[in-house]
Short mmCIF file of C-alpha atoms in Angstrom, two decimals:
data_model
loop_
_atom_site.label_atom_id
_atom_site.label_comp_id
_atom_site.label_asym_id
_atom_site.label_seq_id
_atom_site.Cartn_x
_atom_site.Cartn_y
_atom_site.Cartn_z
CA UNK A 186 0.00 0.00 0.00
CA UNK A 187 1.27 3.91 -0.88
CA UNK A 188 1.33 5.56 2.36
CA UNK A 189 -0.62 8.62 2.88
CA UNK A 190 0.29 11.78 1.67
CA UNK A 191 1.96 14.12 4.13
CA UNK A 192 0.15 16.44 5.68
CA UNK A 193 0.85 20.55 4.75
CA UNK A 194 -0.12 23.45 6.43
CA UNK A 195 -2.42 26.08 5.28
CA UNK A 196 0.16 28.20 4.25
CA UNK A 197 2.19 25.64 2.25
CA UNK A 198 -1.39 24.46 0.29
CA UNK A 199 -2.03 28.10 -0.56
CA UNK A 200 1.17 28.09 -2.19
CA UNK A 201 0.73 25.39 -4.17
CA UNK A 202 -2.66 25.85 -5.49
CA UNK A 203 -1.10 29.76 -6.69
CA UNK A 204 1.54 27.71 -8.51
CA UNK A 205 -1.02 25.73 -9.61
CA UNK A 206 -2.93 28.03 -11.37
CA UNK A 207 -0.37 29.89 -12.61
CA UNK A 208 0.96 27.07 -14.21
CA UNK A 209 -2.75 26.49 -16.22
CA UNK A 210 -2.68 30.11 -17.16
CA UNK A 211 0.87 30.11 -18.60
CA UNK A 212 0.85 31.72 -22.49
CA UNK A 213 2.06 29.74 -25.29
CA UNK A 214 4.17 31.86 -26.46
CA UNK A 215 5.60 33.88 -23.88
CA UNK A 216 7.52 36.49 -26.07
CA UNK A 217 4.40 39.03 -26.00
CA UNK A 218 4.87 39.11 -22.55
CA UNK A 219 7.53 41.09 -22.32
CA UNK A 220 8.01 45.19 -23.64
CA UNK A 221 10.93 45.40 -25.97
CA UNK A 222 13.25 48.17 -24.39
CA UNK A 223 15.93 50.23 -25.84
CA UNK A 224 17.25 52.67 -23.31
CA UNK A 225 18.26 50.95 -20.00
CA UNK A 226 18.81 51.85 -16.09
CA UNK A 227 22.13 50.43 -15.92
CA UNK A 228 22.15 47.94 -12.60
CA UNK A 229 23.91 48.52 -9.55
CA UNK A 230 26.23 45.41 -10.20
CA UNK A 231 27.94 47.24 -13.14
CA UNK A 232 28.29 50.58 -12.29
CA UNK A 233 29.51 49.81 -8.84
CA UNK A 234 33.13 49.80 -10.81
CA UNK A 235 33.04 53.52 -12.25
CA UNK A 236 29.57 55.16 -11.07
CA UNK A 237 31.12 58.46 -13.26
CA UNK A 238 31.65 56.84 -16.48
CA UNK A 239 27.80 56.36 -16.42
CA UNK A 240 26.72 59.75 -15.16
CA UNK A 241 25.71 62.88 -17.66
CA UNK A 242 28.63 65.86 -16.45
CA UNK A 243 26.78 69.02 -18.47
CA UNK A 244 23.32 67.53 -19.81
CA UNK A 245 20.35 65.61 -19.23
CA UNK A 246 18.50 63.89 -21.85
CA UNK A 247 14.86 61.76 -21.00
CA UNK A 248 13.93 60.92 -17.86
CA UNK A 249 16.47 59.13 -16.05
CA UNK A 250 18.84 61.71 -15.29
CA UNK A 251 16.15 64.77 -15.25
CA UNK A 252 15.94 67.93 -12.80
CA UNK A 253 19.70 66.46 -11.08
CA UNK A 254 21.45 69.66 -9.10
CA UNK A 255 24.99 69.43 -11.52
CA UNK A 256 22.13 69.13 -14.91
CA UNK A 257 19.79 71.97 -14.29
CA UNK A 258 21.82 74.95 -15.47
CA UNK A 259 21.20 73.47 -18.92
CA UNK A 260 17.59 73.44 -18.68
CA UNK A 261 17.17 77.08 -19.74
CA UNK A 262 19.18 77.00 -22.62
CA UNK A 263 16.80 73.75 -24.01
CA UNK A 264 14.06 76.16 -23.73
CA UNK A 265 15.58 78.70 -25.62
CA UNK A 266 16.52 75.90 -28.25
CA UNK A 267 12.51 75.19 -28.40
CA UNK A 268 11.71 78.53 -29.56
CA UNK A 269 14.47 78.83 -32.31
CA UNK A 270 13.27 75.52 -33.82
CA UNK A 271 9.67 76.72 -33.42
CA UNK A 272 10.42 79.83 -35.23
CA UNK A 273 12.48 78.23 -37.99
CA UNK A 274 10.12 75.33 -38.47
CA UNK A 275 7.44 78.20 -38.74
CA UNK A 276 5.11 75.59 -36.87
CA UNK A 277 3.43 75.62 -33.56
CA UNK A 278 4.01 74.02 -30.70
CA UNK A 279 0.66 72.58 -30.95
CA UNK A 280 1.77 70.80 -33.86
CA UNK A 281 4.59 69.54 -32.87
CA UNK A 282 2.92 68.64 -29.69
CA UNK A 283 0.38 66.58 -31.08
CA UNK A 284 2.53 64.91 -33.28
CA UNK A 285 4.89 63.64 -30.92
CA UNK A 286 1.32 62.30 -28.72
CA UNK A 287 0.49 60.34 -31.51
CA UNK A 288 3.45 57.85 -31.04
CA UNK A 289 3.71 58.61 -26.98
CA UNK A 290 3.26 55.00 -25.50
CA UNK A 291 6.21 53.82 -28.44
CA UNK A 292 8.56 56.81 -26.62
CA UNK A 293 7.61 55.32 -23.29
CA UNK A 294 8.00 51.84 -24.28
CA UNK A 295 11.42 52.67 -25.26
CA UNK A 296 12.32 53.10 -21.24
CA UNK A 297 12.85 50.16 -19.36
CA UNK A 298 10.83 50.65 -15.82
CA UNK A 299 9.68 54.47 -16.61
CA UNK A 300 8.84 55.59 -13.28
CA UNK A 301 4.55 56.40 -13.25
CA UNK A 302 5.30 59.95 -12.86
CA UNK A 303 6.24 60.09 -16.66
CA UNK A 304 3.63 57.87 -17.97
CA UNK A 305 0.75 58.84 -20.00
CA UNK A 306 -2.08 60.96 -18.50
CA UNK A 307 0.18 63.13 -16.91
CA UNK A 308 -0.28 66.40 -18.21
CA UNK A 309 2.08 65.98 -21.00
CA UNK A 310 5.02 66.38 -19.19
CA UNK A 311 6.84 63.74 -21.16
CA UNK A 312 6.14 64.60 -24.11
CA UNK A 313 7.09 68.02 -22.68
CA UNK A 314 10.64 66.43 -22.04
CA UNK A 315 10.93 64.64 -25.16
CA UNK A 316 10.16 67.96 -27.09
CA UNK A 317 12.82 70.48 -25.46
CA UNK A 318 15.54 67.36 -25.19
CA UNK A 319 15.22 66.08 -28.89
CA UNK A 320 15.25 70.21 -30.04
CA UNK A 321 18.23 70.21 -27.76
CA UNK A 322 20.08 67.31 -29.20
CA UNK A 323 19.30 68.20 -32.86
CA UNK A 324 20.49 72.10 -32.47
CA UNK A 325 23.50 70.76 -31.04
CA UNK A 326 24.71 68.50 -33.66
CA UNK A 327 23.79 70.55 -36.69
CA UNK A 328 25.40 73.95 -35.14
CA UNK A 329 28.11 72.04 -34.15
CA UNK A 330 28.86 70.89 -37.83
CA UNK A 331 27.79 73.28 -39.89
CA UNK A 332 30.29 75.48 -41.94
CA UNK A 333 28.12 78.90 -41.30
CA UNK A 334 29.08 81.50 -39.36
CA UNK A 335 25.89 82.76 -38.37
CA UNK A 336 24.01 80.05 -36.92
CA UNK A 337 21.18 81.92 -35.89
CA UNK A 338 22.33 82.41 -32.20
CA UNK A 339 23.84 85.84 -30.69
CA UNK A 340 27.76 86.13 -31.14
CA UNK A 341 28.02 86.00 -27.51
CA UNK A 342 24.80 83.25 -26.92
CA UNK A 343 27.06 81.13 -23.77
CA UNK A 344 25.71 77.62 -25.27
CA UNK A 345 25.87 78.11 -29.39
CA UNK A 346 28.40 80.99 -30.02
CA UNK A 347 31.61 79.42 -32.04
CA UNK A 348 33.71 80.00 -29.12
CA UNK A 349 31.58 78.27 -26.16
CA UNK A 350 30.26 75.73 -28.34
CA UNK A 351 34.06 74.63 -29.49
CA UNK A 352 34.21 74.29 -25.38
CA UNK A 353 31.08 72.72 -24.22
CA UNK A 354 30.56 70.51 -27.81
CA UNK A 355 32.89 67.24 -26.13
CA UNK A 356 31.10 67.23 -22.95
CA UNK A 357 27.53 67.06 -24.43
CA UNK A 358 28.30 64.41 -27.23
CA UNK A 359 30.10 62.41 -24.22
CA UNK A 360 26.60 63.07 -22.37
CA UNK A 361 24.70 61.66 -25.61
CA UNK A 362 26.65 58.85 -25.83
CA UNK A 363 25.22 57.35 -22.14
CA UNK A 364 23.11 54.47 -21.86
CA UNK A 365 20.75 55.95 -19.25
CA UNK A 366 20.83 59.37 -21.18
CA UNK A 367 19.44 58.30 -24.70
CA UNK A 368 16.23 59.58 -26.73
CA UNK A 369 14.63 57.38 -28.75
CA UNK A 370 15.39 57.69 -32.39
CA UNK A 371 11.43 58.45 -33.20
CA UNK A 372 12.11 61.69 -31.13
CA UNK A 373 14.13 63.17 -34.08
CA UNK A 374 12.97 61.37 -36.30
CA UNK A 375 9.03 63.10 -35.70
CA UNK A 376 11.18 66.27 -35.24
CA UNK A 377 13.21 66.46 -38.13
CA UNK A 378 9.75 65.49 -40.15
CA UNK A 379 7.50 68.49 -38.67
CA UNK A 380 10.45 70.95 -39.76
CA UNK A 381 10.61 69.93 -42.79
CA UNK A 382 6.84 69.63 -43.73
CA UNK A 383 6.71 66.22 -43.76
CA UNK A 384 10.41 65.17 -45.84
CA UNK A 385 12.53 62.86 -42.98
CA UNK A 386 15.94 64.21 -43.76
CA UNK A 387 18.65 61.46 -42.77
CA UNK A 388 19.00 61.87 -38.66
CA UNK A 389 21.21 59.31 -39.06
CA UNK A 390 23.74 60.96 -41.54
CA UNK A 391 23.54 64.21 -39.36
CA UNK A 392 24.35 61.53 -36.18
CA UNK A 393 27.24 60.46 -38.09
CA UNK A 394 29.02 63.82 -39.01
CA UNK A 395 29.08 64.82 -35.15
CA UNK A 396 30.66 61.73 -34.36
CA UNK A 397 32.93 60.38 -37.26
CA UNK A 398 33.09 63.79 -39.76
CA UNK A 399 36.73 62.90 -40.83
CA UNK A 400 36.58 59.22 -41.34
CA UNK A 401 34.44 59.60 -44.50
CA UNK A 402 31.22 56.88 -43.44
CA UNK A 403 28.40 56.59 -45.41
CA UNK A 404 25.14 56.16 -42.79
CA UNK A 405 22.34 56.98 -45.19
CA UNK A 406 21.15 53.26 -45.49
CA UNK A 407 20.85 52.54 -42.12
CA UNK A 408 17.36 52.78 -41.93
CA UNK A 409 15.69 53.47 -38.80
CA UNK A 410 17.41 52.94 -35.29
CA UNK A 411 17.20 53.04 -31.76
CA UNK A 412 18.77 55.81 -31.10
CA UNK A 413 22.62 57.80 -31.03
CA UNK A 414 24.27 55.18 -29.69
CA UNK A 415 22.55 52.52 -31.81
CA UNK A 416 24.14 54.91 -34.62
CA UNK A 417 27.04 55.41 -33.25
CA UNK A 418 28.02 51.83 -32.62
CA UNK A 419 27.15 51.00 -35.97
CA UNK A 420 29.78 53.70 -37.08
CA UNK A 421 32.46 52.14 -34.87
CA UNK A 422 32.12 48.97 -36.95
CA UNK A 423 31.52 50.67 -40.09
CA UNK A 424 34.31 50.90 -42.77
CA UNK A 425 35.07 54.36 -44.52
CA UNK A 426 34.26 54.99 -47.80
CA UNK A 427 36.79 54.38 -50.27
CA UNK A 428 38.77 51.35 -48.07
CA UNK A 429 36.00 48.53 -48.09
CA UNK A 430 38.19 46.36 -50.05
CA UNK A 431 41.39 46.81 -48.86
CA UNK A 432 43.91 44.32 -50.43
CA UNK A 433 45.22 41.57 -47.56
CA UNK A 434 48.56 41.60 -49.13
CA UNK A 435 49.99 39.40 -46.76
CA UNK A 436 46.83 36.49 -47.04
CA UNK A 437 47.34 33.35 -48.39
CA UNK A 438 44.95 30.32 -49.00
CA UNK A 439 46.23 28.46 -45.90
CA UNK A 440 45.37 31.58 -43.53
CA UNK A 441 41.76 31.23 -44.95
CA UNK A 442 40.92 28.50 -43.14
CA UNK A 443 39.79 28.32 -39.80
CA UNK A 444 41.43 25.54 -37.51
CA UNK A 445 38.28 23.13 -36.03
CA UNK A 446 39.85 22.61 -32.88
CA UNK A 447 39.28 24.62 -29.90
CA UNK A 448 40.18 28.34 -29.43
CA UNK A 449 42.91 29.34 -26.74
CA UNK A 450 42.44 32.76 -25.20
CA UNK A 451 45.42 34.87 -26.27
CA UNK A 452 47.49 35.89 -23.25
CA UNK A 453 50.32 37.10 -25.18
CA UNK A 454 51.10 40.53 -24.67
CA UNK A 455 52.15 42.79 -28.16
CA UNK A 456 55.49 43.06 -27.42
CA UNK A 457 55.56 38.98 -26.68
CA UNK A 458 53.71 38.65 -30.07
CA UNK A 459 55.81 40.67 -31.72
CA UNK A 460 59.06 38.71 -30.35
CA UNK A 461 57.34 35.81 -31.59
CA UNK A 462 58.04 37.22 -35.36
CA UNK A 463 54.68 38.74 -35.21
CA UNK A 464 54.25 42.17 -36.97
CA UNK A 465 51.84 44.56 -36.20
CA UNK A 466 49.84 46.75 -38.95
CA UNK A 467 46.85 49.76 -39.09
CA UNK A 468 44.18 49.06 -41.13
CA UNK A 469 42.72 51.71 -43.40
CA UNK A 470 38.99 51.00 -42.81
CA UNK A 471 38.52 52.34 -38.69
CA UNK A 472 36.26 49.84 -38.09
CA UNK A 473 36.73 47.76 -34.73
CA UNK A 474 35.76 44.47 -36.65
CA UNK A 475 38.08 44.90 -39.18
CA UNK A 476 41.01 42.18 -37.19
CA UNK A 477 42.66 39.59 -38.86
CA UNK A 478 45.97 37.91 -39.53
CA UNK A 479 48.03 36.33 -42.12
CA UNK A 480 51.39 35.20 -42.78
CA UNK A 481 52.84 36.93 -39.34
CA UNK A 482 50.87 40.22 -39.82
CA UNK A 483 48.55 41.44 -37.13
CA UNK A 484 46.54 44.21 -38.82
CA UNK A 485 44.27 46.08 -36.14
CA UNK A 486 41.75 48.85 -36.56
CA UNK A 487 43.41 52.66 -35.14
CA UNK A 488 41.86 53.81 -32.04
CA UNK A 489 42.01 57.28 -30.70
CA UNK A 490 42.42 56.92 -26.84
CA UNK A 491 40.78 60.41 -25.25
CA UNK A 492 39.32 61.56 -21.59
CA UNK A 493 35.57 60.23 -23.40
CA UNK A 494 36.96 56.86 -24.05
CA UNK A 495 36.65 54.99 -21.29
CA UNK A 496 32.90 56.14 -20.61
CA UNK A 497 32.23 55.40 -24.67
CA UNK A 498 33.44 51.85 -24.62
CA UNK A 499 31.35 50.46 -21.06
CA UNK A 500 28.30 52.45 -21.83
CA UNK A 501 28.47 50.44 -26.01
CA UNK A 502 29.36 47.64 -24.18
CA UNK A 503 26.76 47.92 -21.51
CA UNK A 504 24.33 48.13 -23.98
CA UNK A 505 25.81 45.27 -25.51
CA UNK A 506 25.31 43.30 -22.18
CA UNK A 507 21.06 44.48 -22.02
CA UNK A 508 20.03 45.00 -25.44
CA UNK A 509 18.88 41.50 -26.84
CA UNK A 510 19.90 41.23 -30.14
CA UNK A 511 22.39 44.36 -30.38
CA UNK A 512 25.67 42.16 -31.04
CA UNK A 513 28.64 41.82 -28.94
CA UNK A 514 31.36 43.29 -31.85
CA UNK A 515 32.61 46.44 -29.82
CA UNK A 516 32.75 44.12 -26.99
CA UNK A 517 34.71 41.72 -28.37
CA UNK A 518 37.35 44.44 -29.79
CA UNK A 519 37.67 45.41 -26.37
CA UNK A 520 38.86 42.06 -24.89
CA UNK A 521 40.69 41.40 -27.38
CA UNK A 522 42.70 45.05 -26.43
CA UNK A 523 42.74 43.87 -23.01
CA UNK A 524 44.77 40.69 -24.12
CA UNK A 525 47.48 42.13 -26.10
CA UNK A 526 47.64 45.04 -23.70
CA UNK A 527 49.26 44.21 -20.71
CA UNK A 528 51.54 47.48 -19.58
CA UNK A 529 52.72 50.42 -21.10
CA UNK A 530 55.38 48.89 -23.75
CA UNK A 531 52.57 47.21 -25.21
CA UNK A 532 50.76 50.56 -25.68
CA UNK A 533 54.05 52.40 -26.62
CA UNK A 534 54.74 49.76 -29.82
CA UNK A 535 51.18 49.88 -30.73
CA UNK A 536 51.56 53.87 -31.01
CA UNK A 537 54.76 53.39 -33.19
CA UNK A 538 52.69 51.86 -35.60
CA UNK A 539 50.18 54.02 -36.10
CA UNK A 540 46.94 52.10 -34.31
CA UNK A 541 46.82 53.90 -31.31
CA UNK A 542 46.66 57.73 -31.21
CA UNK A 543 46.86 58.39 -27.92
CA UNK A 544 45.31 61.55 -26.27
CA UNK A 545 45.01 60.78 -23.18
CA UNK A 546 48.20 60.98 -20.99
CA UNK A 547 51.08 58.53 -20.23
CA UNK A 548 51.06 55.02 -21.96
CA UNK A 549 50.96 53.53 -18.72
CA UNK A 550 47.24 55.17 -18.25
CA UNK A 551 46.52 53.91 -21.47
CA UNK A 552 47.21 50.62 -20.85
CA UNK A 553 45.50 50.75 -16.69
CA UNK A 554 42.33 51.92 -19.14
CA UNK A 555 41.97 49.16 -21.35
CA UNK A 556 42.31 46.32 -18.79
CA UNK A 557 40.06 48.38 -16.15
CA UNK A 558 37.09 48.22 -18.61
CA UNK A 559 37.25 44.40 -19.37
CA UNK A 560 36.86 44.10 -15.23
CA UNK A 561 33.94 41.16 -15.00
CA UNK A 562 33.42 41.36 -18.53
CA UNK A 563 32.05 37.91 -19.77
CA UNK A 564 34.18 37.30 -22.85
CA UNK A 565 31.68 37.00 -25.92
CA UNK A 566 32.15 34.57 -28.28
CA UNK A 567 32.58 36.26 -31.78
CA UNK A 568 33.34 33.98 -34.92
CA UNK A 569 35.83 36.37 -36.84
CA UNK A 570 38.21 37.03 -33.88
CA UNK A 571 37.48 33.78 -32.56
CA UNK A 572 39.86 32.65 -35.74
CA UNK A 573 42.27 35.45 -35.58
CA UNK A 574 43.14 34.24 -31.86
CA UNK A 575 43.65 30.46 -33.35
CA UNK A 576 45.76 31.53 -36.01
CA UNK A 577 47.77 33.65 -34.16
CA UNK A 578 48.49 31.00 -31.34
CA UNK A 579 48.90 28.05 -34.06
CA UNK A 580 51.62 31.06 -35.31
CA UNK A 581 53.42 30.74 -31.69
CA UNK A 582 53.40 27.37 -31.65
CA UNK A 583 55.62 27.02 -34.45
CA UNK A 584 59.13 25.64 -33.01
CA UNK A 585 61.05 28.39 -35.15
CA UNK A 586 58.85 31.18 -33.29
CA UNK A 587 58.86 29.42 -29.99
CA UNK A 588 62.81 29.44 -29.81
CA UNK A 589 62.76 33.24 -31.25
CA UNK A 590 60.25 34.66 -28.88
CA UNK A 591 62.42 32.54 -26.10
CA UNK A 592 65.53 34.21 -27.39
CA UNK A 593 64.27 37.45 -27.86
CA UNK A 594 63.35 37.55 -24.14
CA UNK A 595 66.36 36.17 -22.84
CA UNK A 596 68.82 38.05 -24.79
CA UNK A 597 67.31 40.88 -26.47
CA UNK A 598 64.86 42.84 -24.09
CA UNK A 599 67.50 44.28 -22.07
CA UNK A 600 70.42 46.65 -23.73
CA UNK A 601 72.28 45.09 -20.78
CA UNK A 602 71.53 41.48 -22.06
CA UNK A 603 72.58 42.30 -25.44
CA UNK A 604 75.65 43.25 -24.21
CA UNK A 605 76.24 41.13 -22.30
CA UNK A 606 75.39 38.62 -25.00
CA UNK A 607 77.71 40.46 -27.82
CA UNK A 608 80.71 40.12 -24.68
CA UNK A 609 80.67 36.73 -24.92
CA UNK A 610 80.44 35.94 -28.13
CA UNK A 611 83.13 38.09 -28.89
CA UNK A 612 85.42 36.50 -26.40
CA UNK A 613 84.14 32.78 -27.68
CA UNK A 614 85.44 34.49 -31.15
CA UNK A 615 88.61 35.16 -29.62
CA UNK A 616 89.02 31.99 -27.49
CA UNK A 617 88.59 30.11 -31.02
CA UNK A 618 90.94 32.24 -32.71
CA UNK A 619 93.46 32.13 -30.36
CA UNK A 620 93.37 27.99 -30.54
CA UNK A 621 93.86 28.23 -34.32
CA UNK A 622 96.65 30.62 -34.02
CA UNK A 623 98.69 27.71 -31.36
CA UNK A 624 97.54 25.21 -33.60
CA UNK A 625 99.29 26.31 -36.47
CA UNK A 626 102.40 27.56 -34.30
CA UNK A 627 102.63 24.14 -33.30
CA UNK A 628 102.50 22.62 -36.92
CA UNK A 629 104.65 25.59 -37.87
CA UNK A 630 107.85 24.57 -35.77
#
């Protein structure tokens, strides 16, 4: 016989019939269940690390960061923006209002846990934010690139005159390149659309001269994105115009193929790589996919390492991390930096070569950077560097470049060592000579 069933408690049968029922009522499909986010709160457990590479310093944009002491200065000057646009656009703010209601709950949407103070229902003041921050964002960017003189503001105006916007310009396109500080793209999109009676001129090519105006990128097929950082990542991996097919002159059929066995993780510093025979080389295209190697040639993207670097890279690679579907490419370029980057000789060959331009102080800070943003970084798996990392430690492997890069650290890092090294063999030279000069002495007699 089964023996009876155990006897539960009141509070322990509740329970179960709850999970009971919620397990009868579960969807089907459970993707409709949940809202489809683009702009994150970052969590506590990542910006514990570097709180200020996550904060706005000059400028709020959405809700997030709104009405913070350090951001409110700012405020006035959005307003001011407002009316410029308004009186440019020739439209009213009723218009512009109304349009931007008509796609409200897709803005909201867009915010991952918007607090209920910002929610429809209101009285409009998100929409009221949404208007005066995408104005904002917009004037900023096409003052900031324009070739005019006269930009519509007063010579001395101490946001858009030439002089304090040359000033104030990198600290607000740092500000718009934050996670928690984004507007969704349908912002400016609706924006750009009302000033321009209807004809969407490319946000995204205007998004692209504030950020990459030298490197020569074509973003007028992007088609419609999240927002400027979903832009601006895409330029990172973009190629420039002009470069897409740069010639691998140093690729051959066997580097093609990509070994089947397991990947290694590089832990090979530059400078070990390059005693290993390993030759490093800037590509032309800037974009941080572009990695590969072939027949002892390392060719890496250039960077330009700045005081906005470090908050660029973990807020890309943040939303990396949250945003299902975004990729893990800048990611991956990253950790891949952080393995051939170990201290400040590895930063000082890589600037010999060309791939890093470094604006930001001391090699030695450059190097502290790029291992300090990799800190509890999962490594993502990415196919193409996945196969640069095999090749290059099949490369090492190679008894030839195993005894070189053993040589070259024994004998060759150190001008002492050399020395040392050119000593002896000069005194083996003479040691040999001197034993064929008694030799024939001896036969001599």
């Amino acid at each position: 016989m089964l023996p009876p069933p155990p006897q539960l408690d009141p509070n322990e049968t509740n329970w179960i019939v709850h999970v009971n029922e919620n397990l009868n009522c579960m969807p089907k499909d459970e993707q409709h269940c949940w809202k489809s986010p683009s702009i994150y709160k970052v969590p506590p457990s990542i910006t514990r690390l570097n709180r200020e590479a996550y904060q706005p310093q000059v400028v709020s944009f959405g809700p997030y960061h709104y009405d913070e002491v350090d951001l409110r200065p700012m405020e006035e000057h959005k307003h001011r923006v407002l009316l410029h646009f308004l009186k440019r656009s020739g439209k009213s703010l009723e218009c512009v209002f109304e349009s931007l209601r008509k796609v409200a709950h897709e803005l909201e949407d867009s915010y991952e846990n918007l607090d209920q103070k910002w929610k429809e229902g209101t009285g409009g003041k998100f929409l009221e934010l949404m208007i005066t921050d995408g104005c904002f964002m917009l004037e900023i960017m096409r003052t900031e690139i324009s070739e005019e003189k006269n930009n519509g503001y007063a010579p001395n105006d101490p946001i858009f005159s030439i002089h304090r916007l040359e000033y104030i310009a990198p600290y607000i396109s740092r500000d718009m390149l934050l996670l928690e500080n984004q507007l969704p793209m349908l912002v400016l999109y609706q924006l750009v659309a009302i000033a321009n009676d209807g004809k969407e001129d490319d946000v995204n090519e205007l998004i692209g001269k504030f950020y990459f105006l030298h490197e020569n990128k074509n973003f007028t097929g992007l088609g419609r994105r999240l927002h400027v950082m979903d832009v601006f990542r895409k330029g990172l991996l973009m190629k420039s115009e002009g470069v897409q097919h740069e010639r691998e002159l140093y690729m051959g059929p066997e580097d093609m193929k990509i070994s089947a066995k397991k990947t290694e993780p590089i832990i090979r510093s530059a400078i070990e790589l390059n005693e290993a025979g390993i030759k490093f080389k800037k590509r032309k295209t800037n974009s941080l996919k572009d990695i590969s190697f072939a027949r002892g040639f390392l060719k890496l993207p250039v960077i330009k390492v700045d005081d906005t670097t470090e908050s660029m890279f973990l807020n890309v690679m943040t939303f990396e991390r949250l945003h299902i579907g975004a990729g893990n490419e800048v990611t991956s370029y990253v950790t891949f930096m952080d393995k051939i980057i170990n201290d400040r000789q590895d930063v000082a060959l890589l600037h010999t070569e060309g791939i890093i331009q470094n604006d930001f102080g001391s090699d030695k800070a450059v190097a502290k950077l790029f291992n300090s943003l990799c800190t509890d970084v999962t490594l993502p798996s990415n196919e193409n560097l996945d196969g640069v990392q095999q090749k290059i430690s099949e490369h090492c492997k190679e008894p030839w470049n195993k005894w070189r890069a053993i040589l070259n650290r024994t004998y060759f890092r150190s001008p002492w060592t050399i020395l040392s090294l050119t000593a002896a063999i000069f005194l083996f030279a003479l040691t040999i000579m001197q034993a064929v000069y008694t030799v024939l002495r001896y036969h001599a007699k």
